[in-house]
Amino acid sequence: MPELPEVEVLKYYFEEAALGKTIRAVGFHDKLNKIFKTDKQSLQNALTGTCFEQCTRIGKYLFAQTEKGPWLHFHFGMTGSLELFMNEAGMPRFTRFSLLFEDGSNLAFTDSRKFGVVKLVESPEAYRRQQGFGKDLLTITEEEFITPLQKRNIAIKTALLDQKHFAGIGNWIADEMLFETGVHPEKKASALDQEELKALFEKAVNICKEAIAKDTHYGDFPCHFFVHYRKEGALHPAHPKSPVERLVVGGRGTFIVPEKQKL
DNA sequence: TTATATGTTCGATA
DNA sequence: TTATCGAACATATA
């Protein structure tokens, strides 16, 4: 689920669910403790008795600042999400971490595959730089998008997914952008011309904005969106004679319309 | 049982 | 040293 638009919507959800509510208790529900990149005791100490003042997002990474100072960071991996629940019995399946608020409500961090991260950080921007991630896709200029891609000698799709250039693009958005611009995902990034790169940037921003406007409910996306046909053999209405093909690019499942995206 | 999954990291290799 | 590639992570679902 969680690419840039999904995390933006999770940010709104977090703000509604958590901002300004005092935290009474913290719950840990991952037996392997893999997702807690800050130890549980420190998380508990930093969160209990305080509340969240603000929330911010960089790419797919979410951060909420506590009144005490440190920020709680969530990364949602492949399957992470947030969900409110009202009592112990109602705790969602796959809850790994939970916050109990003063009003009796609870917020769950759910993550079936456990690729997610829960961690304390000093500041979102410092963390971003330390981890080597690029700036948020929706805050960069066209030049900041284009320049790093021109230097990459790898498949354009792989470069788009690399969070160190700019953060936020994931697997379905990359396929969506490449389809709309008619670029084959295996074309070398360095081989794209200026027009193609400009078009990719414009599409990336528009796709994200549209998805956010629809609360990332795929069913509400415009019917020309490629994500609706992103499976082998599907027929996009604009290309009824060119069934969707599946490739593997950079280890990720990749879908194209062969008639439109050629090497 | 096998294949796939909207992400990232780390080790090997060039 | 740096860029690139591919396996690994843990689990659910079809």
mmCIF file of C-alpha atoms (C1' of nucleotides) in Angstrom:
data_model
loop_
_atom_site.group_PDB
_atom_site.id
_atom_site.type_symbol
_atom_site.label_atom_id
_atom_site.label_comp_id
_atom_site.label_asym_id
_atom_site.label_seq_id
_atom_site.Cartn_x
_atom_site.Cartn_y
_atom_site.Cartn_z
ATOM 1 C CA MET A 1 0.000 0.000 0.000
ATOM 2 C CA PRO A 2 2.383 2.700 1.067
ATOM 3 C CA GLU A 3 3.891 4.905 -1.609
ATOM 4 C CA LEU A 4 3.930 8.691 -1.362
ATOM 5 C CA PRO A 5 0.154 9.256 -1.748
ATOM 6 C CA GLU A 6 -0.783 6.446 0.621
ATOM 7 C CA VAL A 7 1.572 7.795 3.277
ATOM 8 C CA GLU A 8 0.185 11.305 2.799
ATOM 9 C CA VAL A 9 -3.277 9.930 3.507
ATOM 10 C CA LEU A 10 -1.931 8.016 6.522
ATOM 11 C CA LYS A 11 -0.529 11.314 7.724
ATOM 12 C CA TYR A 12 -4.013 12.860 7.674
ATOM 13 C CA TYR A 13 -5.298 9.790 9.480
ATOM 14 C CA PHE A 14 -2.608 10.090 12.135
ATOM 15 C CA GLU A 15 -3.329 13.781 12.615
ATOM 16 C CA GLU A 16 -7.028 13.134 13.196
ATOM 17 C CA ALA A 17 -6.418 10.131 15.399
ATOM 18 C CA ALA A 18 -3.525 11.260 17.521
ATOM 19 C CA LEU A 19 -2.592 14.949 17.512
ATOM 20 C CA GLY A 20 -3.025 16.589 20.903
ATOM 21 C CA LYS A 21 -4.085 13.442 22.760
ATOM 22 C CA THR A 22 -1.986 12.444 25.758
ATOM 23 C CA ILE A 23 -0.500 8.971 25.425
ATOM 24 C CA ARG A 24 -1.351 6.775 28.369
ATOM 25 C CA ALA A 25 0.376 3.566 27.280
ATOM 26 C CA VAL A 26 2.328 1.978 24.461
ATOM 27 C CA GLY A 27 1.853 -1.594 23.219
ATOM 28 C CA PHE A 28 4.368 -3.864 21.496
ATOM 29 C CA HIS A 29 3.071 -6.837 19.551
ATOM 30 C CA ASP A 30 5.897 -8.022 17.309
ATOM 31 C CA LYS A 31 7.409 -11.121 18.862
ATOM 32 C CA LEU A 32 10.556 -10.848 16.744
ATOM 33 C CA ASN A 33 10.888 -7.157 17.660
ATOM 34 C CA LYS A 34 12.302 -6.582 14.191
ATOM 35 C CA ILE A 35 10.347 -3.454 13.466
ATOM 36 C CA PHE A 36 11.422 -1.621 16.623
ATOM 37 C CA LYS A 37 14.627 0.084 15.567
ATOM 38 C CA THR A 38 14.625 1.932 18.890
ATOM 39 C CA ASP A 39 14.458 -0.381 21.891
ATOM 40 C CA LYS A 40 11.059 -0.805 23.489
ATOM 41 C CA GLN A 41 12.017 0.751 26.827
ATOM 42 C CA SER A 42 13.225 3.943 25.153
ATOM 43 C CA LEU A 43 10.098 4.132 23.022
ATOM 44 C CA GLN A 44 7.938 3.717 26.096
ATOM 45 C CA ASN A 45 9.865 6.351 28.055
ATOM 46 C CA ALA A 46 9.776 8.859 25.225
ATOM 47 C CA LEU A 47 6.083 8.438 24.436
ATOM 48 C CA THR A 48 4.172 7.769 27.654
ATOM 49 C CA GLY A 49 2.687 10.912 29.180
ATOM 50 C CA THR A 50 3.356 13.137 26.202
ATOM 51 C CA CYS A 51 1.374 13.944 23.091
ATOM 52 C CA PHE A 52 2.059 14.586 19.413
ATOM 53 C CA GLU A 53 2.220 18.210 18.307
ATOM 54 C CA GLN A 54 2.775 17.889 14.584
ATOM 55 C CA CYS A 55 3.214 15.384 11.843
ATOM 56 C CA THR A 56 5.265 15.525 8.677
ATOM 57 C CA ARG A 57 6.074 13.310 5.715
ATOM 58 C CA ILE A 58 9.135 12.936 3.499
ATOM 59 C CA GLY A 59 8.562 10.507 0.627
ATOM 60 C CA LYS A 60 7.207 7.310 2.147
ATOM 61 C CA TYR A 61 8.479 8.216 5.614
ATOM 62 C CA LEU A 62 6.202 9.594 8.323
ATOM 63 C CA PHE A 63 7.248 11.509 11.451
ATOM 64 C CA ALA A 64 5.297 12.804 14.441
ATOM 65 C CA GLN A 65 6.867 15.174 16.957
ATOM 66 C CA THR A 66 6.213 14.671 20.646
ATOM 67 C CA GLU A 67 5.847 17.477 23.141
ATOM 68 C CA LYS A 68 8.980 16.145 24.809
ATOM 69 C CA GLY A 69 10.987 16.755 21.673
ATOM 70 C CA PRO A 70 11.896 13.554 19.796
ATOM 71 C CA TRP A 71 9.982 12.454 16.737
ATOM 72 C CA LEU A 72 8.329 9.093 16.338
ATOM 73 C CA HIS A 73 9.118 7.734 12.904
ATOM 74 C CA PHE A 74 7.031 5.205 10.982
ATOM 75 C CA HIS A 75 8.009 3.448 7.825
ATOM 76 C CA PHE A 76 5.280 1.231 6.399
ATOM 77 C CA GLY A 77 7.303 -1.264 4.386
ATOM 78 C CA MET A 78 5.149 -3.249 1.967
ATOM 79 C CA THR A 79 2.124 -3.850 4.159
ATOM 80 C CA GLY A 80 2.123 -1.255 6.931
ATOM 81 C CA SER A 81 -0.895 0.858 7.840
ATOM 82 C CA LEU A 82 -2.612 2.710 10.686
ATOM 83 C CA GLU A 83 -5.944 1.837 12.201
ATOM 84 C CA LEU A 84 -7.961 3.164 15.120
ATOM 85 C CA PHE A 85 -9.535 0.737 17.558
ATOM 86 C CA MET A 86 -11.523 1.212 20.723
ATOM 87 C CA ASN A 87 -10.593 -1.663 23.014
ATOM 88 C CA GLU A 88 -8.297 -4.640 23.455
ATOM 89 C CA ALA A 89 -10.787 -7.025 21.871
ATOM 90 C CA GLY A 90 -10.987 -4.841 18.806
ATOM 91 C CA MET A 91 -7.252 -4.762 18.159
ATOM 92 C CA PRO A 92 -6.763 -5.248 14.408
ATOM 93 C CA ARG A 93 -5.147 -8.356 13.002
ATOM 94 C CA PHE A 94 -1.399 -7.816 12.390
ATOM 95 C CA THR A 95 -1.111 -5.005 14.937
ATOM 96 C CA ARG A 96 2.605 -4.653 15.780
ATOM 97 C CA PHE A 97 2.581 -1.442 17.786
ATOM 98 C CA SER A 98 -0.176 0.519 19.488
ATOM 99 C CA LEU A 99 -0.795 3.752 21.348
ATOM 100 C CA LEU A 100 -3.491 4.117 24.006
ATOM 101 C CA PHE A 101 -4.724 7.686 24.389
ATOM 102 C CA GLU A 102 -6.299 9.483 27.333
ATOM 103 C CA ASP A 103 -9.750 9.374 25.713
ATOM 104 C CA GLY A 104 -9.643 5.559 25.580
ATOM 105 C CA SER A 105 -9.047 5.312 21.852
ATOM 106 C CA ASN A 106 -6.135 3.323 20.429
ATOM 107 C CA LEU A 107 -4.079 3.676 17.291
ATOM 108 C CA ALA A 108 -2.570 0.537 15.784
ATOM 109 C CA PHE A 109 0.424 0.262 13.474
ATOM 110 C CA THR A 110 -0.401 -2.888 11.513
ATOM 111 C CA ASP A 111 2.088 -4.707 9.282
ATOM 112 C CA SER A 112 1.603 -8.305 8.258
ATOM 113 C CA ARG A 113 4.983 -8.695 6.571
ATOM 114 C CA LYS A 114 6.978 -6.795 9.183
ATOM 115 C CA PHE A 115 9.132 -4.850 6.774
ATOM 116 C CA GLY A 116 8.046 -1.700 8.589
ATOM 117 C CA VAL A 117 9.970 0.460 11.032
ATOM 118 C CA VAL A 118 9.040 2.171 14.323
ATOM 119 C CA LYS A 119 11.794 4.370 15.671
ATOM 120 C CA LEU A 120 12.646 7.593 17.502
ATOM 121 C CA VAL A 121 14.603 10.250 15.613
ATOM 122 C CA GLU A 122 15.985 13.686 16.487
ATOM 123 C CA SER A 123 14.531 15.385 13.430
ATOM 124 C CA PRO A 124 13.036 14.267 10.116
ATOM 125 C CA GLU A 125 15.484 16.260 8.005
ATOM 126 C CA ALA A 126 18.560 15.044 9.891
ATOM 127 C CA TYR A 127 17.299 11.485 9.638
ATOM 128 C CA ARG A 128 16.674 11.873 5.913
ATOM 129 C CA ARG A 129 20.242 13.003 5.302
ATOM 130 C CA GLN A 130 21.748 10.410 7.597
ATOM 131 C CA GLN A 131 19.890 7.643 5.765
ATOM 132 C CA GLY A 132 20.844 9.058 2.385
ATOM 133 C CA PHE A 133 17.300 9.610 1.157
ATOM 134 C CA GLY A 134 16.485 12.380 -1.285
ATOM 135 C CA LYS A 135 13.954 15.155 -0.762
ATOM 136 C CA ASP A 136 10.238 14.609 -1.087
ATOM 137 C CA LEU A 137 9.100 14.263 -4.697
ATOM 138 C CA LEU A 138 6.418 16.934 -4.255
ATOM 139 C CA THR A 139 8.927 19.544 -3.045
ATOM 140 C CA ILE A 140 11.628 19.278 -5.700
ATOM 141 C CA THR A 141 12.145 21.195 -8.941
ATOM 142 C CA GLU A 142 12.149 19.682 -12.386
ATOM 143 C CA GLU A 143 15.915 20.067 -12.462
ATOM 144 C CA GLU A 144 16.349 18.215 -9.177
ATOM 145 C CA PHE A 145 14.364 15.374 -10.705
ATOM 146 C CA ILE A 146 16.145 15.261 -14.042
ATOM 147 C CA THR A 147 19.818 15.766 -13.150
ATOM 148 C CA PRO A 148 20.400 12.669 -11.002
ATOM 149 C CA LEU A 149 18.578 10.431 -13.483
ATOM 150 C CA GLN A 150 20.814 11.494 -16.361
ATOM 151 C CA LYS A 151 23.828 10.162 -14.483
ATOM 152 C CA ARG A 152 22.415 6.702 -13.925
ATOM 153 C CA ASN A 153 23.429 3.796 -16.097
ATOM 154 C CA ILE A 154 20.612 1.545 -14.944
ATOM 155 C CA ALA A 155 17.039 0.864 -16.013
ATOM 156 C CA ILE A 156 14.911 4.001 -15.660
ATOM 157 C CA LYS A 157 12.434 2.124 -13.504
ATOM 158 C CA THR A 158 15.155 1.066 -11.072
ATOM 159 C CA ALA A 159 16.399 4.668 -10.891
ATOM 160 C CA LEU A 160 12.885 5.978 -10.209
ATOM 161 C CA LEU A 161 12.522 3.555 -7.315
ATOM 162 C CA ASP A 162 15.856 4.552 -5.767
ATOM 163 C CA GLN A 163 14.890 6.784 -2.849
ATOM 164 C CA LYS A 164 18.280 8.498 -2.721
ATOM 165 C CA HIS A 165 17.511 10.808 -5.651
ATOM 166 C CA PHE A 166 14.051 11.914 -4.496
ATOM 167 C CA ALA A 167 11.707 10.077 -2.207
ATOM 168 C CA GLY A 168 8.208 8.760 -2.719
ATOM 169 C CA ILE A 169 7.943 6.766 -5.945
ATOM 170 C CA GLY A 170 7.078 3.091 -5.505
ATOM 171 C CA ASN A 171 6.258 0.198 -7.773
ATOM 172 C CA TRP A 172 2.776 1.084 -9.006
ATOM 173 C CA ILE A 173 3.545 4.776 -9.492
ATOM 174 C CA ALA A 174 6.689 3.965 -11.485
ATOM 175 C CA ASP A 175 4.675 1.691 -13.795
ATOM 176 C CA GLU A 176 1.979 4.348 -14.073
ATOM 177 C CA MET A 177 4.458 7.112 -15.023
ATOM 178 C CA LEU A 178 6.296 4.953 -17.545
ATOM 179 C CA PHE A 179 3.063 3.859 -19.192
ATOM 180 C CA GLU A 180 1.719 7.378 -19.475
ATOM 181 C CA THR A 181 4.950 8.700 -20.973
ATOM 182 C CA GLY A 182 5.426 5.672 -23.221
ATOM 183 C CA VAL A 183 8.877 4.849 -21.861
ATOM 184 C CA HIS A 184 10.038 1.243 -21.572
ATOM 185 C CA PRO A 185 11.037 0.497 -17.954
ATOM 186 C CA GLU A 186 14.308 -1.142 -19.019
ATOM 187 C CA LYS A 187 15.535 1.814 -21.044
ATOM 188 C CA LYS A 188 18.714 3.165 -19.463
ATOM 189 C CA ALA A 189 18.018 6.280 -17.410
ATOM 190 C CA SER A 190 20.977 8.026 -19.044
ATOM 191 C CA ALA A 191 19.515 7.348 -22.483
ATOM 192 C CA LEU A 192 16.297 9.299 -21.919
ATOM 193 C CA ASP A 193 15.998 12.650 -23.635
ATOM 194 C CA GLN A 194 15.017 15.913 -21.980
ATOM 195 C CA GLU A 195 11.432 15.674 -23.191
ATOM 196 C CA GLU A 196 10.946 12.225 -21.710
ATOM 197 C CA LEU A 197 12.429 13.255 -18.382
ATOM 198 C CA LYS A 198 10.273 16.361 -18.214
ATOM 199 C CA ALA A 199 7.194 14.318 -19.013
ATOM 200 C CA LEU A 200 8.050 11.773 -16.317
ATOM 201 C CA PHE A 201 8.347 14.510 -13.713
ATOM 202 C CA GLU A 202 5.057 16.078 -14.682
ATOM 203 C CA LYS A 203 3.303 12.707 -14.623
ATOM 204 C CA ALA A 204 4.810 11.754 -11.262
ATOM 205 C CA VAL A 205 3.542 14.902 -9.612
ATOM 206 C CA ASN A 206 0.108 14.660 -11.208
ATOM 207 C CA ILE A 207 -0.324 10.989 -10.346
ATOM 208 C CA CYS A 208 0.546 11.640 -6.711
ATOM 209 C CA LYS A 209 -1.742 14.651 -6.453
ATOM 210 C CA GLU A 210 -4.661 12.855 -8.062
ATOM 211 C CA ALA A 211 -4.188 9.826 -5.853
ATOM 212 C CA ILE A 212 -4.117 11.999 -2.732
ATOM 213 C CA ALA A 213 -7.223 13.878 -3.885
ATOM 214 C CA LYS A 214 -9.019 10.517 -4.102
ATOM 215 C CA ASP A 215 -7.732 9.446 -0.679
ATOM 216 C CA THR A 216 -5.790 6.722 -2.539
ATOM 217 C CA HIS A 217 -8.955 4.731 -3.139
ATOM 218 C CA TYR A 218 -7.982 3.076 -6.401
ATOM 219 C CA GLY A 219 -11.568 2.536 -7.372
ATOM 220 C CA ASP A 220 -12.021 6.322 -7.486
ATOM 221 C CA PHE A 221 -9.008 6.965 -9.730
ATOM 222 C CA PRO A 222 -9.746 8.078 -13.289
ATOM 223 C CA CYS A 223 -10.445 5.097 -15.532
ATOM 224 C CA HIS A 224 -7.438 5.846 -17.756
ATOM 225 C CA PHE A 225 -5.092 5.162 -14.813
ATOM 226 C CA PHE A 226 -2.855 2.227 -15.654
ATOM 227 C CA VAL A 227 -3.142 0.797 -12.147
ATOM 228 C CA HIS A 228 -6.588 -0.554 -13.079
ATOM 229 C CA TYR A 229 -5.035 -2.719 -15.808
ATOM 230 C CA ARG A 230 -1.815 -3.599 -14.030
ATOM 231 C CA LYS A 231 -1.970 -7.345 -14.502
ATOM 232 C CA GLU A 232 -0.845 -9.763 -17.165
ATOM 233 C CA GLY A 233 -3.172 -9.910 -20.171
ATOM 234 C CA ALA A 234 -5.331 -6.937 -19.180
ATOM 235 C CA LEU A 235 -6.491 -4.580 -21.914
ATOM 236 C CA HIS A 236 -6.163 -0.847 -21.418
ATOM 237 C CA PRO A 237 -9.049 0.853 -23.271
ATOM 238 C CA ALA A 238 -6.622 3.012 -25.255
ATOM 239 C CA HIS A 239 -4.712 -0.093 -26.422
ATOM 240 C CA PRO A 240 -7.275 -2.829 -26.979
ATOM 241 C CA LYS A 241 -4.931 -4.822 -29.206
ATOM 242 C CA SER A 242 -1.879 -4.829 -26.943
ATOM 243 C CA PRO A 243 -2.404 -6.901 -23.797
ATOM 244 C CA VAL A 244 -0.416 -5.971 -20.716
ATOM 245 C CA GLU A 245 2.845 -7.884 -20.258
ATOM 246 C CA ARG A 246 4.677 -8.651 -17.055
ATOM 247 C CA LEU A 247 8.448 -8.224 -16.789
ATOM 248 C CA VAL A 248 10.835 -8.265 -13.857
ATOM 249 C CA VAL A 249 12.943 -5.124 -13.632
ATOM 250 C CA GLY A 250 15.329 -4.610 -10.736
ATOM 251 C CA GLY A 251 13.706 -7.571 -9.063
ATOM 252 C CA ARG A 252 10.251 -5.993 -9.098
ATOM 253 C CA GLY A 253 7.162 -7.087 -10.953
ATOM 254 C CA THR A 254 6.709 -4.607 -13.811
ATOM 255 C CA PHE A 255 3.756 -4.193 -16.158
ATOM 256 C CA ILE A 256 3.791 -2.573 -19.586
ATOM 257 C CA VAL A 257 1.666 -2.082 -22.666
ATOM 258 C CA PRO A 258 4.084 -3.387 -25.346
ATOM 259 C CA GLU A 259 2.527 -1.339 -28.139
ATOM 260 C CA LYS A 260 3.192 1.909 -26.274
ATOM 261 C CA GLN A 261 6.411 1.139 -24.377
ATOM 262 C CA LYS A 262 9.192 -0.044 -26.665
ATOM 263 C CA LEU A 263 12.924 -0.370 -26.161
ATOM 264 C "C1'" DT B 1 2.698 -26.342 -3.535
ATOM 265 C "C1'" DT B 2 4.212 -22.437 -6.070
ATOM 266 C "C1'" DA B 3 4.230 -17.729 -7.312
ATOM 267 C "C1'" DT B 4 3.540 -13.116 -6.120
ATOM 268 C "C1'" DA B 5 3.236 -9.002 -3.122
ATOM 269 C "C1'" DT B 6 2.489 -0.904 -3.375
ATOM 270 C "C1'" DG B 7 10.102 -1.731 0.241
ATOM 271 C "C1'" DT B 8 14.625 -1.474 1.805
ATOM 272 C "C1'" DT B 9 19.261 -3.249 2.996
ATOM 273 C "C1'" DC B 10 23.421 -5.601 2.592
ATOM 274 C "C1'" DG B 11 27.024 -8.362 0.559
ATOM 275 C "C1'" DA B 12 29.297 -9.687 -3.695
ATOM 276 C "C1'" DT B 13 31.057 -8.241 -7.971
ATOM 277 C "C1'" DA B 14 32.711 -5.328 -11.602
ATOM 278 C "C1'" DT C 1 36.212 3.680 -4.275
ATOM 279 C "C1'" DT C 2 32.007 3.659 -6.488
ATOM 280 C "C1'" DA C 3 28.167 1.810 -9.168
ATOM 281 C "C1'" DT C 4 25.355 -2.011 -9.965
ATOM 282 C "C1'" DC C 5 23.104 -6.422 -9.185
ATOM 283 C "C1'" DG C 6 20.619 -9.742 -6.747
ATOM 284 C "C1'" DA C 7 19.471 -12.180 -2.655
ATOM 285 C "C1'" DA C 8 17.432 -11.661 1.787
ATOM 286 C "C1'" DC C 9 14.111 -10.212 5.131
ATOM 287 C "C1'" DA C 10 8.799 -12.464 7.219
ATOM 288 C "C1'" DT C 11 4.307 -13.447 6.075
ATOM 289 C "C1'" DA C 12 -0.162 -13.738 3.654
ATOM 290 C "C1'" DT C 13 -2.900 -14.838 -0.176
ATOM 291 C "C1'" DA C 14 -4.294 -16.831 -4.614
#
